[in-house]
Structure formats: structure tokens, C-alpha cells
Amino acid sequence: MTENTQQQTAPTTELPTQYAPAEVEGPLYERWVERGYFEADAKSEKPPYTIVIPPPNVTGSLHLGHAFEHTLIDALTRRKRMQGFETLWQPGMDHAGIATQNVVERELAKEGKSRHDLGREAFVERVWQWKAESGGQISGQMKRLGDGVAWSRERFTMDEGLSQAVQTIFKKLYDDELIYRAERIINWCPRCLTAISDIEVEYQDDDGELVSIRYGEGEDSLVVATTRAETMLGDTAVAVHPDDERYRHLVGRRIKLPLTDRTIPVVADTHVDPEFGTGAVKVTPAHDPNDFEIGQRHDLPNLAVMDERAVITTHGPFQGLDRLEARSAIVAALRAEGRIVAEKRPYTHSVGHCSRCKTTIEPRLSMQWWVKVGPLAQAAGDAVRDGKVTIHPQEMEKRYFDWVDNLHDWCISRQLWWGHRIPVWYGPDGEVVCVGPDEQPPSGEGWHQDTDVLDTWFSSGLWPFSTLGWPERTESLAKFYPNSVLVTGYDILFFWVARMMMFGLYAMDGTPPFHTIALHGMVRDQNGKKMSKSFGNVVNPLDWMDEYGSDAVRFTLANGANPGVDVPIGEDWVKASRNFANKIWNATRFALMNGATIEGDLPPVERLSATDRWILSRLNATVAQVDAYYEDYQFAKLSDALYHFAWDEVFDWYVELSKTTFFAGGEQAEVSGRVLGEVLDVMLRLLHPIVPFVTEALWTTLTGRESVVIADWPKDSGFRDPAAEAEIENLQQVVTEVRRFRADQGLQPGQKVPARLELGGTALAAHEAAIRQLLRLQPEGEGFSATASLPVGGATVALDLSGTIDVEAERKRLTKDLAAAEKEKAQANGKLGNEAFLAKAPDNVVEKIRTRLAKADEDIARIQAQLANLPQA
């Protein structure tokens, strides 16, 4: 395996009788942090391995999505640390502009105040005060989970260093003419009173109305359908497809807009789908992004009819009404004029809502700051195309390219007070000056700074390099950039990941921010349903951690983590993982009490029993398998492999098979004790990245060494023993088959049965004592009568079941089983003999039927042998 260089003290076999996570986890984590295991040294000569934490919001708390993602990252970094890398898992938090401002504004509202009562400077100070007192509770929760982050390097997107980075890159983009100010349609929240990004818009199906309205008069009229009748007050055209014969006579003419004293033109535009609805659409450039584009192409005016609170500002009868109130009033007025052609209620359609306050989003024409993403997005796409960056799983590449290759310019300004204020000053005569971090802003009468702040994603897009000291060329930046891998959910591939790619390539001279993007899915409930407060299925992971331990939660999450696929999780699965942790504890405790040790070298192969050689062969194969799964980010497969190796092969078989050796004592018991110690040592190190707490407690007890956190990662020594593996597999087949037979007869697991083992010249002869022990088989005594004989694995196990089973009932059961097996064989033969079926069936289906046929033949032979060996009535 590996040579461990930690200082060793005398190991102890003393462990509490039961594993109590609540008593173990907290003290262990404090010890890890105190000893600096998770810190990273930029001066180290070790190869670097870097992962940034996707910065959680300062307002947030640990949810299952965090716990899932953090478990995967922690597993990767713990393994790399054990492999000898200078490992940095960079922690930090996002200032979360809208969310944080909303929290503090709600607190002010309880005092009967608004932010305007305080003023900007005092309000921002109040937010900093809130952060110091209440923000960042998630850090303590991350410690509960066992996150091995470099706490001394913790960053915040509003700290001094990151603020300098933000101002630096804004200035650089501005000077390169990649940032500009323009009036465009944006997502606007009438409650938060700010533009919001696409990711901050949540779409849901709402019940609304679809009304069809006749515009114009007589032959010069047409019908448009809309779900937002209130915006018709801002219509500046009706659009039809240029090839639509129905409306060709109207193109270029003007028609009367109902309820107003205006006429509007009919324009021809290829954006219109002539097959949808009436083939004519109303055009409201100031209140719809698609209409804005049509307006730009046809030089239409932009007529805004709502203010920032979505209140109508024009047309007397409706002025001052909220948009929803206006909708009803306008439909009623149109109905009174005979303009309503059709109405459909309810009309279910997808509507955007603010993710923070759930208010319906209003598309709004507004003067905002934008990033010209064309060249940046091109570079972000090329980095993946050229192989500089790998997306895992590969099938996610298409989604990435679909996004970056069609990216619109990015609105980066927000109408908030909390955030990075835009570093632009306006002068009294229309001057516009962008100020870098080392420059003095202009002063004097009439000069003022832009009141907007930057989108939170602007600063978090710098995260991989701003946290390392950029724009300064620090040792940390030189050592730990680019990141080795980014682990994040596919849901923010387009928003956070794409922005980091654009900024990293731009700021770091074409070097991408990470080599690999490993995407995972979303955590769902055990039925695969999205977790939502409205569904009542949201789980607080801290509750499960309190009840079952952090290791149980971590193992459950890792065990469901297939790349890019959503992860169902339920409490029963966490209970099962708790049972696994308990099994590791109890089995290791038993092994320690019965001779398991790491003292001295492993005995030479010639001194090892077949059982010893088998488990060492399986151990090395497991090391190789786990390594391969880690390199492919197959957390579910590696967790499953470790689970079955530990529980099935080590505890259920090797420990049980070794009991007779341990009980007998002597030299062979010492050999097996050393082998078992080796197996436990390696197994606990393999398990440690997923379940760090229980493995730390057990490994330090077994080895007497300082910590498994800084232990060497196991290596595959290459030792394989196919003969020993085949021998033990044969033994397992015998034991499993006889156990199944005993269970079929209703025998209790501990019930002893006289038996004759006919092992012949097979290798099984060396295992007779173990077989008898495992199967509770007594030696045959006087009066032994073989009432059942089981041929299995090249051996025969004859059992005397007189007085324990009803022979006639057993004969009936076997006869019934034989009939079922013969029916299965007949069905399989029928399909395989059908040429028409074979011509159409896929190869995998045909192969399954052949497998069923072979299994049926085996069952028939086995049952016939059992029937033949039953005593005659």
C-alpha cells in the first residue's frame, strides 16, 4: 500500500462500545483546524490542487444543496491532500446584493423606517453591522459538515481586496470599450425597485387571461391577442409577417389604437409567426424585449406607460392604477367599445417572478450599464473547444455552447445601495469619467458618482483569481491559479460558470480559471420531486446531522452523486448510512479486540492463507477502482464500491472467516491479525474523504498516528491473486447456497444442524472449520441420516434435517419450484426459437433471454438434485 511517515505512538484497542457522532465530530473538527491541516502554503514545493467554494450568500444557511456540493468538494480535496498536493479549498461568502438589502430593509420596517430615512451612507453601515452580528451563520454549519477549507483565507465579495479587484476590472473593461451605458429592456422588480439578472427570475405557470382585441376599423382592422392588455397603452405598432397575404394590404398603413387618440403603423417583421394566433402581434417596445428588438429594426418610438412601481403613468382614466388593476379596467373599457373579440380565462402561461420577493417581473426600458460580451463569450467558448477546459460530463458541453455562443450583452447595474458602487462620475457639463482603484475621482461643484451598484455576479465572476490577491501578482496567485477543478451545479452553468470563464480569460492573459468543470445535479426528495417550501418537502440537513451524524448525511449524498444527474434523498437512506457508520465502528472495534494490528511488515505471501491472499487481492483491486472513479468524478460508484468492499467483503466475509483462526490462536492468528490491520488501515483511508469523522476516530486508534487527514493516500501495490479469489468465491457460493436452503426450511440462523461435508480434493477442504462455523453445522454423529443433500461449488453438503423439517412439505415446495423453472425455460426456448422475434429484437434483449435460459437450466439441475436427495416417504 503506502508508507506512512507520521509519528507513531502506542496504538490502543480501546473504543467506546457505541459510536456517538455528536460527541466525536465537533472536537475532531476543532483539532483539525487548530493543527492547520486545511491551510495552504503558497511557498510549498508540492504540486498545487485548488478548488474554490461556490460562495454562499451571506444571508444563507446550509441547505441540502450546499451539503451535497460541499461533500463532493471536500472528498476531492481531502484525497488530494493525502496524495501529497498542496491543497487549497478557498472559502468565502457572497454579499448577495438584493437578498441582503431586503433582509436589512425588513428589519428597518419593523422600526417603522425605510432606507431613505437613514440615507445611503448610514444604510450601508447598517448592513455591515448586520453582517457582523447575524451574517455568515453558514460558516459554522460548514464546520458541522466537516468542510476542510482554509479558514485563514476566507474572503467576502465586499472586502477591501475584492473591491479593488472589481474596480480594476471595471476600469479595464471600460477602457477597452467592453462596458457601456445604454437604454435597453431589462428584468425589473417593482418591489425591489431594481433590475435583476436572468438567474434571479423564477418562472412558474400562473393563471391569467388571454384577450383578443380588434385594432383599427372595418377592412383596415386586425385582431391581436395578449395576456397583458395594460401594455396596449404603450403600443407603437402592429407587426405581421412579410409573407402573410392576409395583411399585405395593411403593411405601411396606420390604424387606430383603441382607447387612445393615436394611430400606429402596421410593420412587416420576420420575427412574427404567421401560424400562431391571428398572425398579428401588438408591439410595445418599452415593455417587452422582443418588441424592443422589433422597434429597433423599424425605428419605432419607445413609449413607457408604467413607473418603477408598475403604476400606469399615462392616459387619464387609467393613470395611477397598478398594472393588474389597469388590466381589468382596460379590458372592461375595450369590451364596452365592442373591441373584445374573444376572452379565455383562466389562461395558464409561464410568468417570471423575482426570486427574492416573488413579485411578478416587469420588462422595462431603462438606462443601464452593460458588458459587451461578444469577444469575452467567444473566448469562453473557444477555451472548451480547444481543450483548455474540460466539461464533465461531456454531454453538458452542448448546453454550454448553446449559451455562450448566443449570449446577449449583460446588464450589470442594479438600483441598490448595498454592493460595489459603479466607479463612474458625471460632471456638470455632461462629462463621464471612469475611475480606477488608484485614481482620484473628480471633485468640485456638479460632480457626482453613479448611484447604481454592480450585479452580484460581476464580483463573483472574479472569484477564482480575486480571492488570490489579483490584481496584485501575489505568491498565492502564482501558485494556485488556475483552479484545478470547479465543482458546481448545472443550474448555474450559464450564469456563474460562464462569467468566471469570460473574466478569467480576460484578466489572466488567456489562462482559463480552471482546468475542469465538474457539473452535478440538484438534490430532490426521495420521490424525485423538487424540494420546495410549498411542497412541504424541504429538509434541513442540520436536523439529519443532529439525528444521524454528519458522516451519514455525507455518505448518503455522495452515494447518489452521478455526474450531471439530480440526486434523490430520503431519511431512510440517511438511516442506512448511519447504520454503515455504526457497522464500520463495531466491526473495527471487534477486529481490534481480536488481533488486528499494523505493527511490522506484512508477512511474506507464502505465510498467508488463501483467505488472507483473497482479501489483499480484493483490497488492491478496490484501491484501483476507487482511484479510477475519483478521476472520473463518479462519486456514486466509488461510494458504492467502498460500501460493498467494507461491509460485504471485509466485515461479512473476511472477519467471519478469520474468527476460527483468531480463536485458535498461534502463528496463523498473528498473520491474519496483521493482514486485517492492513486492510482496516487502507480501507479507513479510502473511506476518509467521504466519511471523515468516524474514520479519523478509528484510524488514529488503530495506528496510534496523528491524523488520517494527513495520512498517505493508498496506492495499488499491484498484488492480485486470481486463484485465491476463485477459491473464496467458491466458498462463498457454498455458504450462500446452504444459507438460502436453511432459510427456505424455516431454520433459525443460530440453529445447529448435523451435516456431512463432502469436500473431496477441492481447495474447500482447508476451509471446513470456517464453513461449519458460518453455517452452524455440527459434525455428523451416531444415527446421522442425510435427509437433504446439496451439491454446490464442486462439493456436497449433506444435512440431517430429521426432526427439523417436514420432508413432504419440502418435496412439494421443490416440485413447485421445478415447475416454475421448467416454465421459464420453455418460454425462453420459445422466444429463441422464433425467427421473426430474433430478427426484430435488439441484441441486448436477445442476450437477456439467453441469460434467463441458462439460469433456468441451472435451477432445474439444482432442484432435481435436491429432490433426489430427499428421503423417500
PDB file of N, CA and C in Angstrom, residues 558-613:
ATOM      1  N   ALA A 558     -23.108  11.544  -1.273  1.00  0.00           N
ATOM      2  CA  ALA A 558     -22.088  11.071  -2.217  1.00  0.00           C
ATOM      3  C   ALA A 558     -22.558   9.820  -2.950  1.00  0.00           C
ATOM      4  N   ASN A 559     -23.292   8.975  -2.259  1.00  0.00           N
ATOM      5  CA  ASN A 559     -23.732   7.713  -2.839  1.00  0.00           C
ATOM      6  C   ASN A 559     -24.779   7.915  -3.928  1.00  0.00           C
ATOM      7  N   GLY A 560     -25.352   9.125  -3.997  1.00  0.00           N
ATOM      8  CA  GLY A 560     -26.325   9.403  -5.046  1.00  0.00           C
ATOM      9  C   GLY A 560     -25.800  10.311  -6.130  1.00  0.00           C
ATOM     10  N   ALA A 561     -24.499  10.617  -6.082  1.00  0.00           N
ATOM     11  CA  ALA A 561     -23.951  11.677  -6.943  1.00  0.00           C
ATOM     12  C   ALA A 561     -23.405  11.130  -8.254  1.00  0.00           C
ATOM     13  N   ASN A 562     -24.303  10.892  -9.210  1.00  0.00           N
ATOM     14  CA  ASN A 562     -23.875  10.582 -10.571  1.00  0.00           C
ATOM     15  C   ASN A 562     -23.692  11.896 -11.329  1.00  0.00           C
ATOM     16  N   PRO A 563     -22.630  12.018 -12.148  1.00  0.00           N
ATOM     17  CA  PRO A 563     -22.320  13.299 -12.790  1.00  0.00           C
ATOM     18  C   PRO A 563     -23.503  13.884 -13.564  1.00  0.00           C
ATOM     19  N   GLY A 564     -23.824  15.150 -13.261  1.00  0.00           N
ATOM     20  CA  GLY A 564     -24.832  15.872 -14.012  1.00  0.00           C
ATOM     21  C   GLY A 564     -26.256  15.408 -13.822  1.00  0.00           C
ATOM     22  N   VAL A 565     -26.485  14.502 -12.857  1.00  0.00           N
ATOM     23  CA  VAL A 565     -27.818  13.922 -12.672  1.00  0.00           C
ATOM     24  C   VAL A 565     -28.364  14.340 -11.313  1.00  0.00           C
ATOM     25  N   ASP A 566     -29.665  14.626 -11.251  1.00  0.00           N
ATOM     26  CA  ASP A 566     -30.279  15.020  -9.987  1.00  0.00           C
ATOM     27  C   ASP A 566     -30.204  13.883  -8.974  1.00  0.00           C
ATOM     28  N   VAL A 567     -30.181  14.268  -7.693  1.00  0.00           N
ATOM     29  CA  VAL A 567     -29.926  13.316  -6.612  1.00  0.00           C
ATOM     30  C   VAL A 567     -31.148  13.222  -5.694  1.00  0.00           C
ATOM     31  N   PRO A 568     -31.852  12.101  -5.712  1.00  0.00           N
ATOM     32  CA  PRO A 568     -32.937  11.927  -4.737  1.00  0.00           C
ATOM     33  C   PRO A 568     -32.366  11.544  -3.380  1.00  0.00           C
ATOM     34  N   ILE A 569     -32.993  12.022  -2.308  1.00  0.00           N
ATOM     35  CA  ILE A 569     -32.515  11.690  -0.968  1.00  0.00           C
ATOM     36  C   ILE A 569     -33.700  11.629  -0.019  1.00  0.00           C
ATOM     37  N   GLY A 570     -33.674  10.624   0.837  1.00  0.00           N
ATOM     38  CA  GLY A 570     -34.734  10.456   1.821  1.00  0.00           C
ATOM     39  C   GLY A 570     -34.140  10.061   3.163  1.00  0.00           C
ATOM     40  N   GLU A 571     -34.920  10.239   4.213  1.00  0.00           N
ATOM     41  CA  GLU A 571     -34.405   9.990   5.557  1.00  0.00           C
ATOM     42  C   GLU A 571     -34.028   8.527   5.765  1.00  0.00           C
ATOM     43  N   ASP A 572     -34.770   7.613   5.139  1.00  0.00           N
ATOM     44  CA  ASP A 572     -34.446   6.194   5.298  1.00  0.00           C
ATOM     45  C   ASP A 572     -33.048   5.900   4.780  1.00  0.00           C
ATOM     46  N   TRP A 573     -32.645   6.610   3.740  1.00  0.00           N
ATOM     47  CA  TRP A 573     -31.305   6.389   3.183  1.00  0.00           C
ATOM     48  C   TRP A 573     -30.245   6.927   4.129  1.00  0.00           C
ATOM     49  N   VAL A 574     -30.561   8.013   4.806  1.00  0.00           N
ATOM     50  CA  VAL A 574     -29.615   8.549   5.791  1.00  0.00           C
ATOM     51  C   VAL A 574     -29.495   7.575   6.967  1.00  0.00           C
ATOM     52  N   LYS A 575     -30.614   6.984   7.367  1.00  0.00           N
ATOM     53  CA  LYS A 575     -30.565   5.969   8.426  1.00  0.00           C
ATOM     54  C   LYS A 575     -29.668   4.811   8.009  1.00  0.00           C
ATOM     55  N   ALA A 576     -29.790   4.379   6.758  1.00  0.00           N
ATOM     56  CA  ALA A 576     -28.954   3.279   6.271  1.00  0.00           C
ATOM     57  C   ALA A 576     -27.480   3.657   6.306  1.00  0.00           C
ATOM     58  N   SER A 577     -27.173   4.897   5.982  1.00  0.00           N
ATOM     59  CA  SER A 577     -25.785   5.360   6.032  1.00  0.00           C
ATOM     60  C   SER A 577     -25.300   5.443   7.476  1.00  0.00           C
ATOM     61  N   ARG A 578     -26.206   5.828   8.402  1.00  0.00           N
ATOM     62  CA  ARG A 578     -25.846   5.804   9.824  1.00  0.00           C
ATOM     63  C   ARG A 578     -25.502   4.374  10.250  1.00  0.00           C
ATOM     64  N   ASN A 579     -26.289   3.418   9.752  1.00  0.00           N
ATOM     65  CA  ASN A 579     -26.017   2.017  10.067  1.00  0.00           C
ATOM     66  C   ASN A 579     -24.659   1.582   9.521  1.00  0.00           C
ATOM     67  N   PHE A 580     -24.301   2.110   8.356  1.00  0.00           N
ATOM     68  CA  PHE A 580     -22.997   1.798   7.775  1.00  0.00           C
ATOM     69  C   PHE A 580     -21.875   2.331   8.660  1.00  0.00           C
ATOM     70  N   ALA A 581     -22.021   3.567   9.121  1.00  0.00           N
ATOM     71  CA  ALA A 581     -21.011   4.134  10.020  1.00  0.00           C
ATOM     72  C   ALA A 581     -20.902   3.302  11.297  1.00  0.00           C
ATOM     73  N   ASN A 582     -22.050   2.892  11.829  1.00  0.00           N
ATOM     74  CA  ASN A 582     -22.037   2.042  13.028  1.00  0.00           C
ATOM     75  C   ASN A 582     -21.369   0.701  12.748  1.00  0.00           C
ATOM     76  N   LYS A 583     -21.621   0.155  11.554  1.00  0.00           N
ATOM     77  CA  LYS A 583     -21.018  -1.135  11.184  1.00  0.00           C
ATOM     78  C   LYS A 583     -19.497  -1.003  11.123  1.00  0.00           C
ATOM     79  N   ILE A 584     -19.019   0.095  10.524  1.00  0.00           N
ATOM     80  CA  ILE A 584     -17.571   0.328  10.466  1.00  0.00           C
ATOM     81  C   ILE A 584     -17.005   0.389  11.877  1.00  0.00           C
ATOM     82  N   TRP A 585     -17.699   1.100  12.741  1.00  0.00           N
ATOM     83  CA  TRP A 585     -17.241   1.259  14.121  1.00  0.00           C
ATOM     84  C   TRP A 585     -17.206  -0.086  14.851  1.00  0.00           C
ATOM     85  N   ASN A 586     -18.313  -0.787  14.817  1.00  0.00           N
ATOM     86  CA  ASN A 586     -18.428  -2.034  15.580  1.00  0.00           C
ATOM     87  C   ASN A 586     -17.501  -3.116  15.045  1.00  0.00           C
ATOM     88  N   ALA A 587     -17.409  -3.227  13.733  1.00  0.00           N
ATOM     89  CA  ALA A 587     -16.554  -4.258  13.156  1.00  0.00           C
ATOM     90  C   ALA A 587     -15.084  -3.948  13.420  1.00  0.00           C
ATOM     91  N   THR A 588     -14.711  -2.661  13.323  1.00  0.00           N
ATOM     92  CA  THR A 588     -13.321  -2.293  13.605  1.00  0.00           C
ATOM     93  C   THR A 588     -13.003  -2.519  15.078  1.00  0.00           C
ATOM     94  N   ARG A 589     -13.945  -2.199  15.921  1.00  0.00           N
ATOM     95  CA  ARG A 589     -13.749  -2.423  17.358  1.00  0.00           C
ATOM     96  C   ARG A 589     -13.543  -3.910  17.639  1.00  0.00           C
ATOM     97  N   PHE A 590     -14.367  -4.765  17.027  1.00  0.00           N
ATOM     98  CA  PHE A 590     -14.214  -6.205  17.207  1.00  0.00           C
ATOM     99  C   PHE A 590     -12.856  -6.669  16.691  1.00  0.00           C
ATOM    100  N   ALA A 591     -12.472  -6.148  15.502  1.00  0.00           N
ATOM    101  CA  ALA A 591     -11.205  -6.568  14.920  1.00  0.00           C
ATOM    102  C   ALA A 591     -10.030  -6.176  15.802  1.00  0.00           C
ATOM    103  N   LEU A 592     -10.075  -4.963  16.369  1.00  0.00           N
ATOM    104  CA  LEU A 592      -9.006  -4.510  17.246  1.00  0.00           C
ATOM    105  C   LEU A 592      -8.905  -5.385  18.497  1.00  0.00           C
ATOM    106  N   MET A 593     -10.040  -5.816  18.983  1.00  0.00           N
ATOM    107  CA  MET A 593     -10.052  -6.662  20.178  1.00  0.00           C
ATOM    108  C   MET A 593      -9.571  -8.076  19.884  1.00  0.00           C
ATOM    109  N   ASN A 594      -9.475  -8.420  18.583  1.00  0.00           N
ATOM    110  CA  ASN A 594      -9.116  -9.790  18.213  1.00  0.00           C
ATOM    111  C   ASN A 594      -7.876  -9.854  17.330  1.00  0.00           C
ATOM    112  N   GLY A 595      -6.973  -8.920  17.569  1.00  0.00           N
ATOM    113  CA  GLY A 595      -5.657  -9.085  16.969  1.00  0.00           C
ATOM    114  C   GLY A 595      -5.335  -8.225  15.777  1.00  0.00           C
ATOM    115  N   ALA A 596      -6.242  -7.367  15.300  1.00  0.00           N
ATOM    116  CA  ALA A 596      -5.919  -6.512  14.164  1.00  0.00           C
ATOM    117  C   ALA A 596      -4.831  -5.526  14.563  1.00  0.00           C
ATOM    118  N   THR A 597      -3.775  -5.407  13.735  1.00  0.00           N
ATOM    119  CA  THR A 597      -2.656  -4.536  14.070  1.00  0.00           C
ATOM    120  C   THR A 597      -1.946  -4.088  12.807  1.00  0.00           C
ATOM    121  N   ILE A 598      -1.237  -2.960  12.889  1.00  0.00           N
ATOM    122  CA  ILE A 598      -0.394  -2.518  11.778  1.00  0.00           C
ATOM    123  C   ILE A 598       1.080  -2.658  12.145  1.00  0.00           C
ATOM    124  N   GLU A 599       1.359  -3.290  13.256  1.00  0.00           N
ATOM    125  CA  GLU A 599       2.738  -3.448  13.709  1.00  0.00           C
ATOM    126  C   GLU A 599       3.513  -4.355  12.759  1.00  0.00           C
ATOM    127  N   GLY A 600       4.692  -3.885  12.311  1.00  0.00           N
ATOM    128  CA  GLY A 600       5.561  -4.705  11.479  1.00  0.00           C
ATOM    129  C   GLY A 600       5.106  -4.764  10.037  1.00  0.00           C
ATOM    130  N   ASP A 601       5.969  -5.360   9.203  1.00  0.00           N
ATOM    131  CA  ASP A 601       5.655  -5.522   7.785  1.00  0.00           C
ATOM    132  C   ASP A 601       4.624  -6.616   7.593  1.00  0.00           C
ATOM    133  N   LEU A 602       3.998  -6.581   6.427  1.00  0.00           N
ATOM    134  CA  LEU A 602       3.104  -7.672   6.084  1.00  0.00           C
ATOM    135  C   LEU A 602       3.909  -8.964   5.942  1.00  0.00           C
ATOM    136  N   PRO A 603       3.384 -10.094   6.402  1.00  0.00           N
ATOM    137  CA  PRO A 603       4.095 -11.364   6.238  1.00  0.00           C
ATOM    138  C   PRO A 603       4.287 -11.693   4.758  1.00  0.00           C
ATOM    139  N   PRO A 604       5.306 -12.456   4.427  1.00  0.00           N
ATOM    140  CA  PRO A 604       5.501 -12.854   3.028  1.00  0.00           C
ATOM    141  C   PRO A 604       4.319 -13.685   2.541  1.00  0.00           C
ATOM    142  N   VAL A 605       4.155 -13.729   1.221  1.00  0.00           N
ATOM    143  CA  VAL A 605       2.977 -14.371   0.625  1.00  0.00           C
ATOM    144  C   VAL A 605       2.871 -15.836   1.039  1.00  0.00           C
ATOM    145  N   GLU A 606       4.012 -16.513   1.139  1.00  0.00           N
ATOM    146  CA  GLU A 606       3.955 -17.951   1.447  1.00  0.00           C
ATOM    147  C   GLU A 606       3.397 -18.232   2.841  1.00  0.00           C
ATOM    148  N   ARG A 607       3.366 -17.228   3.707  1.00  0.00           N
ATOM    149  CA  ARG A 607       2.814 -17.436   5.054  1.00  0.00           C
ATOM    150  C   ARG A 607       1.338 -17.061   5.125  1.00  0.00           C
ATOM    151  N   LEU A 608       0.793 -16.545   4.036  1.00  0.00           N
ATOM    152  CA  LEU A 608      -0.595 -16.098   4.039  1.00  0.00           C
ATOM    153  C   LEU A 608      -1.530 -17.227   3.642  1.00  0.00           C
ATOM    154  N   SER A 609      -2.654 -17.288   4.312  1.00  0.00           N
ATOM    155  CA  SER A 609      -3.683 -18.252   3.928  1.00  0.00           C
ATOM    156  C   SER A 609      -4.376 -17.765   2.662  1.00  0.00           C
ATOM    157  N   ALA A 610      -5.182 -18.657   2.049  1.00  0.00           N
ATOM    158  CA  ALA A 610      -5.941 -18.254   0.864  1.00  0.00           C
ATOM    159  C   ALA A 610      -6.885 -17.102   1.208  1.00  0.00           C
ATOM    160  N   THR A 611      -7.451 -17.138   2.408  1.00  0.00           N
ATOM    161  CA  THR A 611      -8.352 -16.063   2.827  1.00  0.00           C
ATOM    162  C   THR A 611      -7.601 -14.743   2.919  1.00  0.00           C
ATOM    163  N   ASP A 612      -6.391 -14.771   3.464  1.00  0.00           N
ATOM    164  CA  ASP A 612      -5.570 -13.563   3.562  1.00  0.00           C
ATOM    165  C   ASP A 612      -5.227 -13.036   2.175  1.00  0.00           C
ATOM    166  N   ARG A 613      -4.814 -13.951   1.291  1.00  0.00           N
ATOM    167  CA  ARG A 613      -4.434 -13.524  -0.059  1.00  0.00           C
ATOM    168  C   ARG A 613      -5.648 -12.963  -0.814  1.00  0.00           C
TER     169      ARG A 613
END
